[in-house]
mmCIF file of C-alpha atoms and ligand atoms in Angstrom:
data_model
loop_
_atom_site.group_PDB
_atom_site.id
_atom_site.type_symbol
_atom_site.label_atom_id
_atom_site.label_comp_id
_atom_site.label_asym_id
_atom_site.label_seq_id
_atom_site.Cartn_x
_atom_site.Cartn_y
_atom_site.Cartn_z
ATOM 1 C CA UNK A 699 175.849 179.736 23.421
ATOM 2 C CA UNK A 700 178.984 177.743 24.859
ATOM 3 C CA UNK A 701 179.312 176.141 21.013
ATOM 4 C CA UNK A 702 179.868 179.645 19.901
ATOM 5 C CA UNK A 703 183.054 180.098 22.156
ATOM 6 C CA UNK A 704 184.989 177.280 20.312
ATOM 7 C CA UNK A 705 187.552 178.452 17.940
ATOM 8 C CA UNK A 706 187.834 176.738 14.874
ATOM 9 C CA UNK A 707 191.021 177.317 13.953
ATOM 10 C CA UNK A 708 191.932 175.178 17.582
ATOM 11 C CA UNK A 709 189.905 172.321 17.008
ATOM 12 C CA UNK A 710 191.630 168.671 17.942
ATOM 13 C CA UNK A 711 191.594 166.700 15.525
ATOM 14 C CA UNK A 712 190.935 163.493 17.182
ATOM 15 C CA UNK A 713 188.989 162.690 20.459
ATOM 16 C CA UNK A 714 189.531 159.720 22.303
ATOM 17 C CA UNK A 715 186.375 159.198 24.978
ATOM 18 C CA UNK A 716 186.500 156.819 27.947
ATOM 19 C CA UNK A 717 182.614 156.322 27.867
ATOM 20 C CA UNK A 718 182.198 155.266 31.316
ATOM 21 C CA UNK A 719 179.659 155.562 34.309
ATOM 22 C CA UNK A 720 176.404 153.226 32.410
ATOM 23 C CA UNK A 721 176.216 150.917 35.299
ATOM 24 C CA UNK A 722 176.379 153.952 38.190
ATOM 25 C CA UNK A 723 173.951 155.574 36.294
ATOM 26 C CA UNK A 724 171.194 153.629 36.191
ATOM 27 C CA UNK A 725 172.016 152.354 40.116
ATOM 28 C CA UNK A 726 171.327 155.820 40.943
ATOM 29 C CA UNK A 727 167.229 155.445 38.867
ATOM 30 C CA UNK A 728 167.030 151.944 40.590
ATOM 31 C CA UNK A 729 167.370 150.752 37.337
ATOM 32 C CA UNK A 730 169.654 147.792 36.202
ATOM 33 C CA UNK A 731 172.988 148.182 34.501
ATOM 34 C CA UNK A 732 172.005 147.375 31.127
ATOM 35 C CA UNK A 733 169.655 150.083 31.290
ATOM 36 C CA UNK A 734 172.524 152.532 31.445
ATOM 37 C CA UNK A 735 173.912 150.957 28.549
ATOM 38 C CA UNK A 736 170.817 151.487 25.949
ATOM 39 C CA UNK A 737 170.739 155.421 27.539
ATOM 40 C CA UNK A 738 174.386 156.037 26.652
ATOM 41 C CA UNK A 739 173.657 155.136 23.121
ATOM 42 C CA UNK A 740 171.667 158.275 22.740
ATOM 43 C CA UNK A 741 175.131 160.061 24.221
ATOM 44 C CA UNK A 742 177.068 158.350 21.662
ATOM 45 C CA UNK A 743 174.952 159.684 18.997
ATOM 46 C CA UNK A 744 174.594 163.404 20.041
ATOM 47 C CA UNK A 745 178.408 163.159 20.270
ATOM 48 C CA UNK A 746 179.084 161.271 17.309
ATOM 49 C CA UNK A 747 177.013 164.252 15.230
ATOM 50 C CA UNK A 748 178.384 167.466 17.786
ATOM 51 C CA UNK A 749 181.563 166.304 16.380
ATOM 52 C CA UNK A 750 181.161 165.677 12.693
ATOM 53 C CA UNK A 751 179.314 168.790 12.657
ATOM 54 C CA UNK A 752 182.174 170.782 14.404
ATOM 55 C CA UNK A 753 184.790 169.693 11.810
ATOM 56 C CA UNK A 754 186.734 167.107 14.208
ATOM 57 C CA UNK A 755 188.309 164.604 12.026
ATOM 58 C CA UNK A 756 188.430 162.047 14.686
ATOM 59 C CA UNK A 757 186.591 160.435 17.207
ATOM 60 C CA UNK A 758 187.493 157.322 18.954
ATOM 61 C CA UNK A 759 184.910 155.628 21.600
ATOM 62 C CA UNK A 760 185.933 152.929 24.179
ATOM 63 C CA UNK A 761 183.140 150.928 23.733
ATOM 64 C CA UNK A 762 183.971 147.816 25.087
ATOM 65 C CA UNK A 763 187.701 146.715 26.551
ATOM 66 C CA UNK A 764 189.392 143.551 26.748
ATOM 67 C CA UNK A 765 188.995 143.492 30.474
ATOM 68 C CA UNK A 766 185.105 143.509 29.673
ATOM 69 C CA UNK A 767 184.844 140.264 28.536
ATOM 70 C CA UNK A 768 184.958 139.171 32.678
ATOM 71 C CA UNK A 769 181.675 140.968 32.783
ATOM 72 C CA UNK A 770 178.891 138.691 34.193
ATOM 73 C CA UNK A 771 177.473 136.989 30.938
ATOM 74 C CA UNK A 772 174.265 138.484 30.579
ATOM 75 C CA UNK A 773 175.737 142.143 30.588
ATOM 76 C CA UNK A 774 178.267 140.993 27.918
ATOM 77 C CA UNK A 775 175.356 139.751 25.768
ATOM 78 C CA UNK A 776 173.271 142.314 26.251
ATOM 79 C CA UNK A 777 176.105 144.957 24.932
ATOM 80 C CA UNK A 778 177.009 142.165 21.944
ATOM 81 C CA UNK A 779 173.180 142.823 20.868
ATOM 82 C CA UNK A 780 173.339 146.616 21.451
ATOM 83 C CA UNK A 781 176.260 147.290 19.754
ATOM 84 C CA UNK A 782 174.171 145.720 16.456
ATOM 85 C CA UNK A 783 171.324 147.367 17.165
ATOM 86 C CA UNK A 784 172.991 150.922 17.717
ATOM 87 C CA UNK A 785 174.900 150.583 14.440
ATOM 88 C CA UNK A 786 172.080 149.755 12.842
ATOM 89 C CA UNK A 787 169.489 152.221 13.751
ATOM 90 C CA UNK A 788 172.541 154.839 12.758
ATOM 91 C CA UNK A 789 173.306 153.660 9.437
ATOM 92 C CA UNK A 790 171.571 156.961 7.907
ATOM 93 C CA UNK A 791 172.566 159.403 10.439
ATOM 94 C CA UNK A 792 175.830 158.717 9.661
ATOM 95 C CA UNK A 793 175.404 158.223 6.109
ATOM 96 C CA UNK A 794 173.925 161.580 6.307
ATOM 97 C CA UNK A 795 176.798 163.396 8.263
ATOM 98 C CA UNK A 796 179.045 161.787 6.059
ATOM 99 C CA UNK A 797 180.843 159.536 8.778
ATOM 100 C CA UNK A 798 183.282 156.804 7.734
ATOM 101 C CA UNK A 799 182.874 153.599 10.408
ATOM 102 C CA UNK A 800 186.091 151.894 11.310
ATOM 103 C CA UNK A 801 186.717 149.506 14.354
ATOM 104 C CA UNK A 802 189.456 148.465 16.161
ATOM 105 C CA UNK A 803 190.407 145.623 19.072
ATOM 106 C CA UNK A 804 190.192 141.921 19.139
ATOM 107 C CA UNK A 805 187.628 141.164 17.306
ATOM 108 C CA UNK A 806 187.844 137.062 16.698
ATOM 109 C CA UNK A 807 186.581 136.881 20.223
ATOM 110 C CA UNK A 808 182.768 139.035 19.109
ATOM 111 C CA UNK A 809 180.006 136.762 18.681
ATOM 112 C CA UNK A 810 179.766 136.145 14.797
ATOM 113 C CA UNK A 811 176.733 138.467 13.882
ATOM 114 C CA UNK A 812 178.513 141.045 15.864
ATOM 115 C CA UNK A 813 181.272 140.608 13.927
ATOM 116 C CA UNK A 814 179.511 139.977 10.267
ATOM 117 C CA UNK A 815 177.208 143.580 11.113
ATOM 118 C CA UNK A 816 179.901 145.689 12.046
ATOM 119 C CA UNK A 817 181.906 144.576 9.087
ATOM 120 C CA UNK A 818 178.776 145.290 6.900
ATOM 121 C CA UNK A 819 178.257 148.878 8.465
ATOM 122 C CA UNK A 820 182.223 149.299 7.583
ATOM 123 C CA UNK A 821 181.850 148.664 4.620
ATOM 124 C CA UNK A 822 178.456 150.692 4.240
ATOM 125 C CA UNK A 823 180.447 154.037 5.016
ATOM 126 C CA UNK A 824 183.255 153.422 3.330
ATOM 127 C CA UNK A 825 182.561 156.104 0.859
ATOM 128 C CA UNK A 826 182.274 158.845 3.645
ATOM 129 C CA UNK A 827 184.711 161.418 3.387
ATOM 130 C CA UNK A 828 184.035 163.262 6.551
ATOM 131 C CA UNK A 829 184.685 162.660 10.395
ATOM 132 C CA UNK A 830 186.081 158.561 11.111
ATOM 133 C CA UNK A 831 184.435 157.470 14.005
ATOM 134 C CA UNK A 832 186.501 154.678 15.430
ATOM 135 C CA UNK A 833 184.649 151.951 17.968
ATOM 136 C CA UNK A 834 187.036 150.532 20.327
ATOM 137 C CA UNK A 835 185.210 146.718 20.853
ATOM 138 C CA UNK A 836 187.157 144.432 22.297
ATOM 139 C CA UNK A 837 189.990 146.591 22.566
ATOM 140 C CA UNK A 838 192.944 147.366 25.109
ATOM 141 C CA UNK A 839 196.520 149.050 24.474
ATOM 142 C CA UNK A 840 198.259 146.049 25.750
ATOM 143 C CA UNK A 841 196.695 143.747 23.308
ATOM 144 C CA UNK A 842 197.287 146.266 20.443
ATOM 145 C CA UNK A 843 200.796 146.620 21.709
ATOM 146 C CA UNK A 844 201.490 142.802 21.868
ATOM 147 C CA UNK A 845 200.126 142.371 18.068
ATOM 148 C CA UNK A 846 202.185 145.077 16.798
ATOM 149 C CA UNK A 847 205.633 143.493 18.285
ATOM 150 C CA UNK A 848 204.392 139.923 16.463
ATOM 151 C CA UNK A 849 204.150 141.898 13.274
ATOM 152 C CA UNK A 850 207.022 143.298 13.611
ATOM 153 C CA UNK A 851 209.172 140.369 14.552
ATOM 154 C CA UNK A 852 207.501 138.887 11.393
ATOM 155 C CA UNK A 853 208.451 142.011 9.238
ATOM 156 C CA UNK A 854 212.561 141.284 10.704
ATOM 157 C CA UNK A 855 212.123 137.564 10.229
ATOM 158 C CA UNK A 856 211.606 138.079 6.486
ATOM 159 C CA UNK A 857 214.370 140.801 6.254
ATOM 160 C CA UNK A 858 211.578 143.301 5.193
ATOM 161 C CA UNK A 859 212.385 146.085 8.196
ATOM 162 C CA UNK A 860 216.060 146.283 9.923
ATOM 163 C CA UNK A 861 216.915 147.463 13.203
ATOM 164 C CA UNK A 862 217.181 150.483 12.676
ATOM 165 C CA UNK A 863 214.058 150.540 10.441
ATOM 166 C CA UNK A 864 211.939 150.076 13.907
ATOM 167 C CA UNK A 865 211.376 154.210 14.499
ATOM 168 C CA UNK A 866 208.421 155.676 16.361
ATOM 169 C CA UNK A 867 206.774 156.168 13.000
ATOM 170 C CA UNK A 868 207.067 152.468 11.747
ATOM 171 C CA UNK A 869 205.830 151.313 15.565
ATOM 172 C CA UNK A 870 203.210 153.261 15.364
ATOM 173 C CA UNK A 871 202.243 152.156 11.344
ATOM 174 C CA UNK A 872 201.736 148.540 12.727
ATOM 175 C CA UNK A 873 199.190 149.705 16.013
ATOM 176 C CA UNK A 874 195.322 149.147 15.109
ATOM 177 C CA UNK A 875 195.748 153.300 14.806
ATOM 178 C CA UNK A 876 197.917 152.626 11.902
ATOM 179 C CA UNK A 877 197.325 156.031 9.888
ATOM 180 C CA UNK A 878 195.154 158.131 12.160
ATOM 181 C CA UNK A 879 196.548 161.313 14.008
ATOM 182 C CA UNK A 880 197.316 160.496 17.945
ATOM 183 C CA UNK A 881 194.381 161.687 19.792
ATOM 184 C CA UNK A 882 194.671 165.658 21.226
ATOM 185 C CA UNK A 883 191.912 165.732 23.551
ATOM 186 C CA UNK A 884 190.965 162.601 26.092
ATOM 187 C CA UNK A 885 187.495 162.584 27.451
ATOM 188 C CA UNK A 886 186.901 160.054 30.282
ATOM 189 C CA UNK A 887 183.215 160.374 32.137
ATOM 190 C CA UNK A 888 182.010 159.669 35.475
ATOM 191 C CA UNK A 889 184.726 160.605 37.874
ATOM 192 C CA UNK A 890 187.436 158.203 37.362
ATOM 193 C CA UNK A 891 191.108 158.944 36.889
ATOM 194 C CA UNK A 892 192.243 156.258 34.790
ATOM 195 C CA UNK A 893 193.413 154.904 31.248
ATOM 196 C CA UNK A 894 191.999 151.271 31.954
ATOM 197 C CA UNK A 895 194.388 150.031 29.043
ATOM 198 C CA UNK A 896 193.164 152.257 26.136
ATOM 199 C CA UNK A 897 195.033 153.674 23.594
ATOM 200 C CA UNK A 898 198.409 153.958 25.473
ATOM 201 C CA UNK A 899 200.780 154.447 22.980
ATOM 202 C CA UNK A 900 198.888 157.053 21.021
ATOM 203 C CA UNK A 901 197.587 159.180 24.299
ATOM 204 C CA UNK A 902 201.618 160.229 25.352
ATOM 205 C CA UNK A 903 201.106 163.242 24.467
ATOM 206 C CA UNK A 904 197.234 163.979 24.741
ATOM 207 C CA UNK A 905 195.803 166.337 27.110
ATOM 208 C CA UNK A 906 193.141 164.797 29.599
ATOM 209 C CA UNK A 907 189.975 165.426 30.560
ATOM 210 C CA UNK A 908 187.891 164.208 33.394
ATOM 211 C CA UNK A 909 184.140 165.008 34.229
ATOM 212 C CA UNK A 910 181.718 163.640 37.116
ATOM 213 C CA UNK A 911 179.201 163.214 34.389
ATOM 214 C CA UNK A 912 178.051 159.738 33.926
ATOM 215 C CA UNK A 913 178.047 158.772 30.448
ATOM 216 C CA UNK A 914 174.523 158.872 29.476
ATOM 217 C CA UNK A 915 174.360 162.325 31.059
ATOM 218 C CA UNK A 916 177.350 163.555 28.642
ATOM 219 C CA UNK A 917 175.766 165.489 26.118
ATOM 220 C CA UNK A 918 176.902 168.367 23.678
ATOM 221 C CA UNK A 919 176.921 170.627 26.280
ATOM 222 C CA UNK A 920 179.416 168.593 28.019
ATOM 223 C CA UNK A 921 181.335 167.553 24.782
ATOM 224 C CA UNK A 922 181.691 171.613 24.082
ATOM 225 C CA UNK A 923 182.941 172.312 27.486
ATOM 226 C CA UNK A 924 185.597 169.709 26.915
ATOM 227 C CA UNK A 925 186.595 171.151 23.784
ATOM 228 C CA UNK A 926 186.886 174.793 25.351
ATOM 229 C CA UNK A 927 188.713 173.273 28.227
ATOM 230 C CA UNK A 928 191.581 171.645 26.042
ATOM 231 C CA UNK A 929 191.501 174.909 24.065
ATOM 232 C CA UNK A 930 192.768 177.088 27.461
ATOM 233 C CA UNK A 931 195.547 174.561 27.410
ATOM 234 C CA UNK A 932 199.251 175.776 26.414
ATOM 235 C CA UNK A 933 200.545 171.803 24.813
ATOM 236 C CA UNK A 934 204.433 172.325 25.334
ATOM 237 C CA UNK A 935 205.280 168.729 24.049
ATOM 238 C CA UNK A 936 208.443 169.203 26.218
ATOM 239 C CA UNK A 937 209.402 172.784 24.995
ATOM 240 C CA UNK A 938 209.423 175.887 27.115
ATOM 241 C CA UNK A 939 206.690 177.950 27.165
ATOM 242 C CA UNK A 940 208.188 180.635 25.529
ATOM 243 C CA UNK A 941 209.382 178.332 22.891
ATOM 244 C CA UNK A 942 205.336 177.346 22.233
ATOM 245 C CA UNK A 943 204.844 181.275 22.272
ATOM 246 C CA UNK A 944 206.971 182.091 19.852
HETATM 247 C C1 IPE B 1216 180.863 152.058 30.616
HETATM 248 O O1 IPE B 1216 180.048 152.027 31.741
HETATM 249 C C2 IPE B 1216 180.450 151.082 29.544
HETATM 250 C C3 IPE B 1216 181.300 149.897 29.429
HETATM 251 C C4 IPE B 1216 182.424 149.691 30.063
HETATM 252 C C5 IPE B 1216 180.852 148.874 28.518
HETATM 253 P P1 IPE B 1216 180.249 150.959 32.881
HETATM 254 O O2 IPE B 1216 179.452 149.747 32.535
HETATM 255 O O3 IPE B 1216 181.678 150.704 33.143
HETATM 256 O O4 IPE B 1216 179.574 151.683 34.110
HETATM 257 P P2 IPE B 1216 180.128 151.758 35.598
HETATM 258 O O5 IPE B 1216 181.531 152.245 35.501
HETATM 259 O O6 IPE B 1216 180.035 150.382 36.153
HETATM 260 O O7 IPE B 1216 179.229 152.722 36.265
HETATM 261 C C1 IPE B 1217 186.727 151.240 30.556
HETATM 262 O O1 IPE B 1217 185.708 151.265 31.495
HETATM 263 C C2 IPE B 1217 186.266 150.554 29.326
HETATM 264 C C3 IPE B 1217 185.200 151.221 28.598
HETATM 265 C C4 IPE B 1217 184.694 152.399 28.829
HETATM 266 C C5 IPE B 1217 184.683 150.480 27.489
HETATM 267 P P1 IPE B 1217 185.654 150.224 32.698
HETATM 268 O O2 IPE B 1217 184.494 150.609 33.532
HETATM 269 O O3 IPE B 1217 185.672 148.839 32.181
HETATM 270 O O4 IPE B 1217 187.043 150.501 33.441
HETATM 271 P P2 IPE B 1217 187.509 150.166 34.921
HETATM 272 O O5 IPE B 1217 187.333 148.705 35.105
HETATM 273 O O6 IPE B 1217 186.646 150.937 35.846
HETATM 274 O O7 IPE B 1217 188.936 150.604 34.947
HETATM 275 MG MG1 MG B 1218 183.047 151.580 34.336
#
């Protein structure tokens, strides 16, 4: 079995997945787009317990970007009501696996019982001590990155960080990340080569992944290839290779 090939001691400790390829998808059935969106919740399950179960600490989804928002309104309601319904019919699988809910992105612009369920899932899980699962909703780097220079130009204004004070490590503090590892390993599904705004201060130093799969075709199969893939990698961080081998 491929799961049997992954070596523990190598795991990454976060994944950051680009869940993309819903729409194309369910073209491809004749179906309509929001169709692919209520099959890739049964990919972001599978993953979300492949993961927890394999010891990754964590795992952050691109659920919905910033961009997104320009999607025809019906589609952007229709993933509003999912996203409640998903977390909801989760609660105990992730109560069981002992997963700790967090989200991150712009979230004064969710509809209100988006906003008010997520919160109450949050705070549901907040006893978990195992894998965080972090839902990027109404997320994108540049909006993260903008928020984090207001906070810091706050932080000068009232004399509580200097110049000097402003290192990678106090940047980073102030990102919606604030506290979690950078990612190791980026997934992104269904054939596209891009970062589409996510998570661009953290990812400098991932490695990246890209499959043909369509989202609601990625399942542990494909989550465990991923994982053997990054684990062939040699990550130099800008060392030489004999440094790394050292
Ligand atoms: C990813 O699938 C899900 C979201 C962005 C919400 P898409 O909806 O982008 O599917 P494609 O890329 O159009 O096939
Ligand atoms: C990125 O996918 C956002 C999410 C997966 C939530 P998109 O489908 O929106 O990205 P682009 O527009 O193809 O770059
Ligand atoms: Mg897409």
């Amino acid at each position: 079995m491929i799961k049997d090939k992954i070596n523990k001691e190598l795991l990454p400790r976060h994944i950051a997945v680009i869940m993309d390829g819903n729409g194309r998808w369910a073209k491809k059935q004749g179906k309509n787009r929001i169709y692919g969106h209520q099959n890739g919740v049964d990919s972001v399950d599978r993953i979300t317990e492949a993961a927890a179960e394999l010891g990754i600490e964590y795992l952050t989804l691109y659920a919905f970007s910033t961009e997104n928002w320009n999607r025809p309104q019906d589609e952007v309601n229709a993933l509003m009501d999912l996203f409640v319904e998903a977390i909801n019919a989760n609660m105990e699988k992730l109560l069981a696996n002992n997963v700790r809910l967090c989200v991150i992105g712009d979230h004064d612009r969710l509809p209100e019982k988006t906003r008010t369920n997520m919160q109450e899932a949050i705070n549901k899980t907040n006893g978990s001590t195992g894998m965080t699962l972090v839902l990027a909703i109404s997320y994108s780097s540049r909006w993260e990155i903008l928020e984090a220079a207001k906070k810091i130009a706050a932080d000068y204004k009232n004399g509580s960080v200097d110049l000097d004070g402003i290192n990678e490590e106090y940047f980073a503090s102030k990102l919606a990340t604030g506290g979690m590892p950078d990612p190791d390993l980026l997934i992104r599904t269904s054939g596209e080569l891009r970062i589409s705004n996510f998570l661009m201060w953290q990812l400098s130093y991932s490695e990246l992944y890209f499959t043909d799969v369509c989202w609601p075709e990625f399942k542990e199969q494909q989550f465990y290839e991923a994982i053997l893939d990054y684990q062939s990698r040699e990550r130099r961080f800008g060392k030489t290779s004999e440094q790394i081998s050292k």
